[in-house]
């Protein structure tokens, strides 16, 4: 009987120590560092006074941002295109690949980001596109398609202010 009591006391003591360790460790946990990619493809009109060669333009971009930590040797790679590199990317700093040209034609941008730090890779890759050509709605000679053509983009992590495909 004494050995059973000792065993029960030993199990209770071990359980209490383990529970105290877990409770004591909880407040010390911090946010896990993460690289996050965002991007988009969109058409826009220039403001009044903008030169004609910049009045109707397509922009596509990808950005990787260091969230909740610092990263070494960060590479932002556009698929089949530009590469940006930073030997150190501090918390909330970003690398950006951006292309703008005259006119609004179907386009896309895709790529990935990597670094020396092992982290959640689910948001380190992205693909964004616009589905159809958007002609100038002020085209009074009828050379464009529809003045009511809607612009949509999608894929990857979206950016506030850039429209996404409905339902995504």
PDB file of C-alpha atoms in Angstrom:
ATOM      1  CA  UNK A   1       0.000   0.000   0.000  1.00  0.00           C
ATOM      2  CA  UNK A   2       2.882   2.377   0.802  1.00  0.00           C
ATOM      3  CA  UNK A   3       4.376   1.832  -2.650  1.00  0.00           C
ATOM      4  CA  UNK A   4       0.977   2.627  -4.283  1.00  0.00           C
ATOM      5  CA  UNK A   5       0.716   5.889  -2.299  1.00  0.00           C
ATOM      6  CA  UNK A   6       4.275   6.800  -3.264  1.00  0.00           C
ATOM      7  CA  UNK A   7       3.497   6.082  -6.942  1.00  0.00           C
ATOM      8  CA  UNK A   8       0.348   8.265  -6.827  1.00  0.00           C
ATOM      9  CA  UNK A   9       2.237  11.109  -5.111  1.00  0.00           C
ATOM     10  CA  UNK A  10       5.048  10.791  -7.669  1.00  0.00           C
ATOM     11  CA  UNK A  11       2.626  10.937 -10.620  1.00  0.00           C
ATOM     12  CA  UNK A  12       0.788  13.942  -9.111  1.00  0.00           C
ATOM     13  CA  UNK A  13       4.071  15.753  -8.461  1.00  0.00           C
ATOM     14  CA  UNK A  14       5.313  15.092 -11.992  1.00  0.00           C
ATOM     15  CA  UNK A  15       1.968  16.250 -13.434  1.00  0.00           C
ATOM     16  CA  UNK A  16       2.048  19.426 -11.342  1.00  0.00           C
ATOM     17  CA  UNK A  17       5.596  20.251 -12.428  1.00  0.00           C
ATOM     18  CA  UNK A  18       4.715  19.669 -16.085  1.00  0.00           C
ATOM     19  CA  UNK A  19       1.577  21.828 -15.843  1.00  0.00           C
ATOM     20  CA  UNK A  20       3.523  24.604 -14.130  1.00  0.00           C
ATOM     21  CA  UNK A  21       6.141  24.487 -16.865  1.00  0.00           C
ATOM     22  CA  UNK A  22       3.512  24.819 -19.602  1.00  0.00           C
ATOM     23  CA  UNK A  23       1.753  27.701 -17.861  1.00  0.00           C
ATOM     24  CA  UNK A  24       5.069  29.443 -17.234  1.00  0.00           C
ATOM     25  CA  UNK A  25       6.179  29.073 -20.867  1.00  0.00           C
ATOM     26  CA  UNK A  26       3.018  30.425 -22.510  1.00  0.00           C
ATOM     27  CA  UNK A  27       3.596  34.179 -22.044  1.00  0.00           C
ATOM     28  CA  UNK A  28       7.125  33.947 -23.470  1.00  0.00           C
ATOM     29  CA  UNK A  29       5.928  32.845 -26.937  1.00  0.00           C
ATOM     30  CA  UNK A  30       6.252  35.478 -29.675  1.00  0.00           C
ATOM     31  CA  UNK A  31       4.877  35.817 -33.201  1.00  0.00           C
ATOM     32  CA  UNK A  32       6.621  33.566 -35.719  1.00  0.00           C
ATOM     33  CA  UNK A  33       8.585  35.546 -38.345  1.00  0.00           C
ATOM     34  CA  UNK A  34       7.096  35.278 -41.826  1.00  0.00           C
ATOM     35  CA  UNK A  35       7.852  36.469 -45.360  1.00  0.00           C
ATOM     36  CA  UNK A  36       4.578  37.416 -47.064  1.00  0.00           C
ATOM     37  CA  UNK A  37       4.045  38.020 -50.796  1.00  0.00           C
ATOM     38  CA  UNK A  38       1.389  40.345 -52.153  1.00  0.00           C
ATOM     39  CA  UNK A  39       0.774  41.528 -55.692  1.00  0.00           C
ATOM     40  CA  UNK A  40      -1.665  42.633 -58.342  1.00  0.00           C
ATOM     41  CA  UNK A  41      -2.347  43.565 -61.953  1.00  0.00           C
ATOM     42  CA  UNK A  42      -4.467  46.634 -62.708  1.00  0.00           C
ATOM     43  CA  UNK A  43      -5.257  49.365 -65.255  1.00  0.00           C
ATOM     44  CA  UNK A  44      -5.500  53.038 -64.380  1.00  0.00           C
ATOM     45  CA  UNK A  45      -6.054  56.480 -65.852  1.00  0.00           C
ATOM     46  CA  UNK A  46      -3.563  59.247 -65.177  1.00  0.00           C
ATOM     47  CA  UNK A  47      -4.662  62.380 -63.343  1.00  0.00           C
ATOM     48  CA  UNK A  48      -5.425  65.530 -65.364  1.00  0.00           C
ATOM     49  CA  UNK A  49      -2.165  67.027 -66.618  1.00  0.00           C
ATOM     50  CA  UNK A  50      -0.470  63.617 -67.004  1.00  0.00           C
ATOM     51  CA  UNK A  51       1.509  63.231 -70.268  1.00  0.00           C
ATOM     52  CA  UNK A  52      -0.390  61.256 -72.934  1.00  0.00           C
ATOM     53  CA  UNK A  53       2.096  58.389 -72.909  1.00  0.00           C
ATOM     54  CA  UNK A  54       1.242  57.806 -69.228  1.00  0.00           C
ATOM     55  CA  UNK A  55      -2.506  58.525 -69.332  1.00  0.00           C
ATOM     56  CA  UNK A  56      -3.714  54.937 -69.747  1.00  0.00           C
ATOM     57  CA  UNK A  57      -1.437  52.348 -68.188  1.00  0.00           C
ATOM     58  CA  UNK A  58      -1.157  48.773 -67.002  1.00  0.00           C
ATOM     59  CA  UNK A  59       0.701  48.073 -63.777  1.00  0.00           C
ATOM     60  CA  UNK A  60       1.703  44.706 -62.393  1.00  0.00           C
ATOM     61  CA  UNK A  61       3.654  44.174 -59.187  1.00  0.00           C
ATOM     62  CA  UNK A  62       4.861  41.672 -56.584  1.00  0.00           C
ATOM     63  CA  UNK A  63       6.064  42.602 -53.114  1.00  0.00           C
ATOM     64  CA  UNK A  64       7.568  40.484 -50.345  1.00  0.00           C
ATOM     65  CA  UNK A  65       7.453  41.902 -46.812  1.00  0.00           C
ATOM     66  CA  UNK A  66       9.205  40.696 -43.649  1.00  0.00           C
ATOM     67  CA  UNK A  67       6.503  40.226 -41.007  1.00  0.00           C
ATOM     68  CA  UNK A  68       7.359  39.951 -37.308  1.00  0.00           C
ATOM     69  CA  UNK A  69      11.073  39.451 -37.773  1.00  0.00           C
ATOM     70  CA  UNK A  70      14.296  39.972 -39.678  1.00  0.00           C
ATOM     71  CA  UNK A  71      15.420  37.847 -42.645  1.00  0.00           C
ATOM     72  CA  UNK A  72      18.815  37.333 -44.300  1.00  0.00           C
ATOM     73  CA  UNK A  73      19.493  36.799 -48.006  1.00  0.00           C
ATOM     74  CA  UNK A  74      15.966  37.438 -49.268  1.00  0.00           C
ATOM     75  CA  UNK A  75      15.319  36.877 -52.984  1.00  0.00           C
ATOM     76  CA  UNK A  76      12.150  37.971 -54.788  1.00  0.00           C
ATOM     77  CA  UNK A  77      12.026  36.199 -58.164  1.00  0.00           C
ATOM     78  CA  UNK A  78       9.532  36.901 -60.945  1.00  0.00           C
ATOM     79  CA  UNK A  79       8.888  33.780 -63.028  1.00  0.00           C
ATOM     80  CA  UNK A  80      10.930  34.298 -66.185  1.00  0.00           C
ATOM     81  CA  UNK A  81      11.714  37.890 -65.254  1.00  0.00           C
ATOM     82  CA  UNK A  82      13.266  40.288 -62.778  1.00  0.00           C
ATOM     83  CA  UNK A  83      15.004  39.383 -59.513  1.00  0.00           C
ATOM     84  CA  UNK A  84      15.409  41.539 -56.407  1.00  0.00           C
ATOM     85  CA  UNK A  85      17.794  40.661 -53.570  1.00  0.00           C
ATOM     86  CA  UNK A  86      18.414  42.031 -50.070  1.00  0.00           C
ATOM     87  CA  UNK A  87      21.164  40.740 -47.789  1.00  0.00           C
ATOM     88  CA  UNK A  88      19.015  41.791 -44.824  1.00  0.00           C
ATOM     89  CA  UNK A  89      15.294  42.569 -44.698  1.00  0.00           C
ATOM     90  CA  UNK A  90      14.218  44.044 -41.362  1.00  0.00           C
ATOM     91  CA  UNK A  91      10.743  43.793 -39.855  1.00  0.00           C
ATOM     92  CA  UNK A  92       8.112  45.452 -42.147  1.00  0.00           C
ATOM     93  CA  UNK A  93      10.665  46.188 -44.916  1.00  0.00           C
ATOM     94  CA  UNK A  94       9.833  45.057 -48.464  1.00  0.00           C
ATOM     95  CA  UNK A  95      11.302  44.168 -51.842  1.00  0.00           C
ATOM     96  CA  UNK A  96       9.243  45.192 -54.888  1.00  0.00           C
ATOM     97  CA  UNK A  97       9.129  44.210 -58.555  1.00  0.00           C
ATOM     98  CA  UNK A  98       6.881  46.592 -60.510  1.00  0.00           C
ATOM     99  CA  UNK A  99       6.274  47.085 -64.234  1.00  0.00           C
ATOM    100  CA  UNK A 100       4.090  49.806 -65.839  1.00  0.00           C
ATOM    101  CA  UNK A 101       3.435  50.414 -69.548  1.00  0.00           C
ATOM    102  CA  UNK A 102       1.069  52.330 -71.821  1.00  0.00           C
ATOM    103  CA  UNK A 103      -2.267  50.632 -72.594  1.00  0.00           C
ATOM    104  CA  UNK A 104      -4.224  47.937 -70.802  1.00  0.00           C
ATOM    105  CA  UNK A 105      -3.790  44.453 -72.219  1.00  0.00           C
ATOM    106  CA  UNK A 106      -4.207  41.057 -70.556  1.00  0.00           C
ATOM    107  CA  UNK A 107      -1.239  40.451 -68.322  1.00  0.00           C
ATOM    108  CA  UNK A 108      -0.057  38.478 -65.325  1.00  0.00           C
ATOM    109  CA  UNK A 109       2.790  38.304 -62.860  1.00  0.00           C
ATOM    110  CA  UNK A 110       3.955  35.352 -60.812  1.00  0.00           C
ATOM    111  CA  UNK A 111       6.912  34.415 -58.694  1.00  0.00           C
ATOM    112  CA  UNK A 112       8.242  33.410 -55.321  1.00  0.00           C
ATOM    113  CA  UNK A 113      10.335  34.608 -52.371  1.00  0.00           C
ATOM    114  CA  UNK A 114      12.998  32.740 -50.399  1.00  0.00           C
ATOM    115  CA  UNK A 115      15.469  33.481 -47.612  1.00  0.00           C
ATOM    116  CA  UNK A 116      17.944  31.726 -45.296  1.00  0.00           C
ATOM    117  CA  UNK A 117      15.290  31.437 -42.589  1.00  0.00           C
ATOM    118  CA  UNK A 118      12.962  28.419 -42.404  1.00  0.00           C
ATOM    119  CA  UNK A 119       9.424  29.773 -42.111  1.00  0.00           C
ATOM    120  CA  UNK A 120       5.868  29.211 -43.356  1.00  0.00           C
ATOM    121  CA  UNK A 121       6.202  28.889 -47.152  1.00  0.00           C
ATOM    122  CA  UNK A 122       2.462  28.885 -47.949  1.00  0.00           C
ATOM    123  CA  UNK A 123       2.434  32.632 -48.682  1.00  0.00           C
ATOM    124  CA  UNK A 124       5.833  32.864 -50.419  1.00  0.00           C
ATOM    125  CA  UNK A 125       4.483  32.234 -53.906  1.00  0.00           C
ATOM    126  CA  UNK A 126       1.858  34.098 -55.916  1.00  0.00           C
ATOM    127  CA  UNK A 127       0.131  34.538 -59.270  1.00  0.00           C
ATOM    128  CA  UNK A 128      -1.927  37.581 -60.265  1.00  0.00           C
ATOM    129  CA  UNK A 129      -3.631  38.393 -63.579  1.00  0.00           C
ATOM    130  CA  UNK A 130      -6.241  40.495 -65.299  1.00  0.00           C
ATOM    131  CA  UNK A 131      -8.682  38.400 -67.263  1.00  0.00           C
ATOM    132  CA  UNK A 132      -9.385  40.541 -70.337  1.00  0.00           C
ATOM    133  CA  UNK A 133      -8.221  43.569 -72.239  1.00  0.00           C
ATOM    134  CA  UNK A 134      -9.669  46.831 -70.956  1.00  0.00           C
ATOM    135  CA  UNK A 135     -10.023  49.469 -73.621  1.00  0.00           C
ATOM    136  CA  UNK A 136     -10.162  53.179 -72.965  1.00  0.00           C
ATOM    137  CA  UNK A 137     -13.803  54.017 -72.108  1.00  0.00           C
ATOM    138  CA  UNK A 138     -13.264  57.541 -73.477  1.00  0.00           C
ATOM    139  CA  UNK A 139     -12.535  56.161 -76.961  1.00  0.00           C
ATOM    140  CA  UNK A 140     -15.172  58.095 -78.957  1.00  0.00           C
ATOM    141  CA  UNK A 141     -14.113  56.666 -82.328  1.00  0.00           C
ATOM    142  CA  UNK A 142     -15.194  53.126 -81.453  1.00  0.00           C
ATOM    143  CA  UNK A 143     -11.817  51.458 -81.922  1.00  0.00           C
ATOM    144  CA  UNK A 144     -11.963  49.906 -78.464  1.00  0.00           C
ATOM    145  CA  UNK A 145     -14.227  47.126 -77.198  1.00  0.00           C
ATOM    146  CA  UNK A 146     -16.717  47.814 -74.431  1.00  0.00           C
ATOM    147  CA  UNK A 147     -16.645  50.940 -72.301  1.00  0.00           C
ATOM    148  CA  UNK A 148     -18.162  48.894 -69.499  1.00  0.00           C
ATOM    149  CA  UNK A 149     -15.501  46.151 -69.523  1.00  0.00           C
ATOM    150  CA  UNK A 150     -14.671  45.241 -65.952  1.00  0.00           C
ATOM    151  CA  UNK A 151     -11.170  44.701 -64.682  1.00  0.00           C
ATOM    152  CA  UNK A 152     -10.466  41.768 -62.400  1.00  0.00           C
ATOM    153  CA  UNK A 153      -7.324  40.264 -60.947  1.00  0.00           C
ATOM    154  CA  UNK A 154      -6.703  37.391 -58.625  1.00  0.00           C
ATOM    155  CA  UNK A 155      -4.489  34.706 -57.187  1.00  0.00           C
ATOM    156  CA  UNK A 156      -1.969  34.819 -54.366  1.00  0.00           C
ATOM    157  CA  UNK A 157      -2.444  37.309 -51.536  1.00  0.00           C
ATOM    158  CA  UNK A 158      -4.441  40.328 -52.628  1.00  0.00           C
ATOM    159  CA  UNK A 159      -3.678  43.946 -51.903  1.00  0.00           C
ATOM    160  CA  UNK A 160      -6.166  46.447 -50.513  1.00  0.00           C
ATOM    161  CA  UNK A 161      -7.532  48.610 -53.319  1.00  0.00           C
ATOM    162  CA  UNK A 162      -6.765  46.127 -56.107  1.00  0.00           C
ATOM    163  CA  UNK A 163      -9.926  44.262 -57.240  1.00  0.00           C
ATOM    164  CA  UNK A 164     -10.042  40.476 -57.061  1.00  0.00           C
ATOM    165  CA  UNK A 165     -12.025  37.852 -58.892  1.00  0.00           C
ATOM    166  CA  UNK A 166     -15.466  37.557 -57.206  1.00  0.00           C
ATOM    167  CA  UNK A 167     -15.702  34.618 -54.852  1.00  0.00           C
ATOM    168  CA  UNK A 168     -11.948  34.447 -54.144  1.00  0.00           C
TER     169      UNK A 168
END
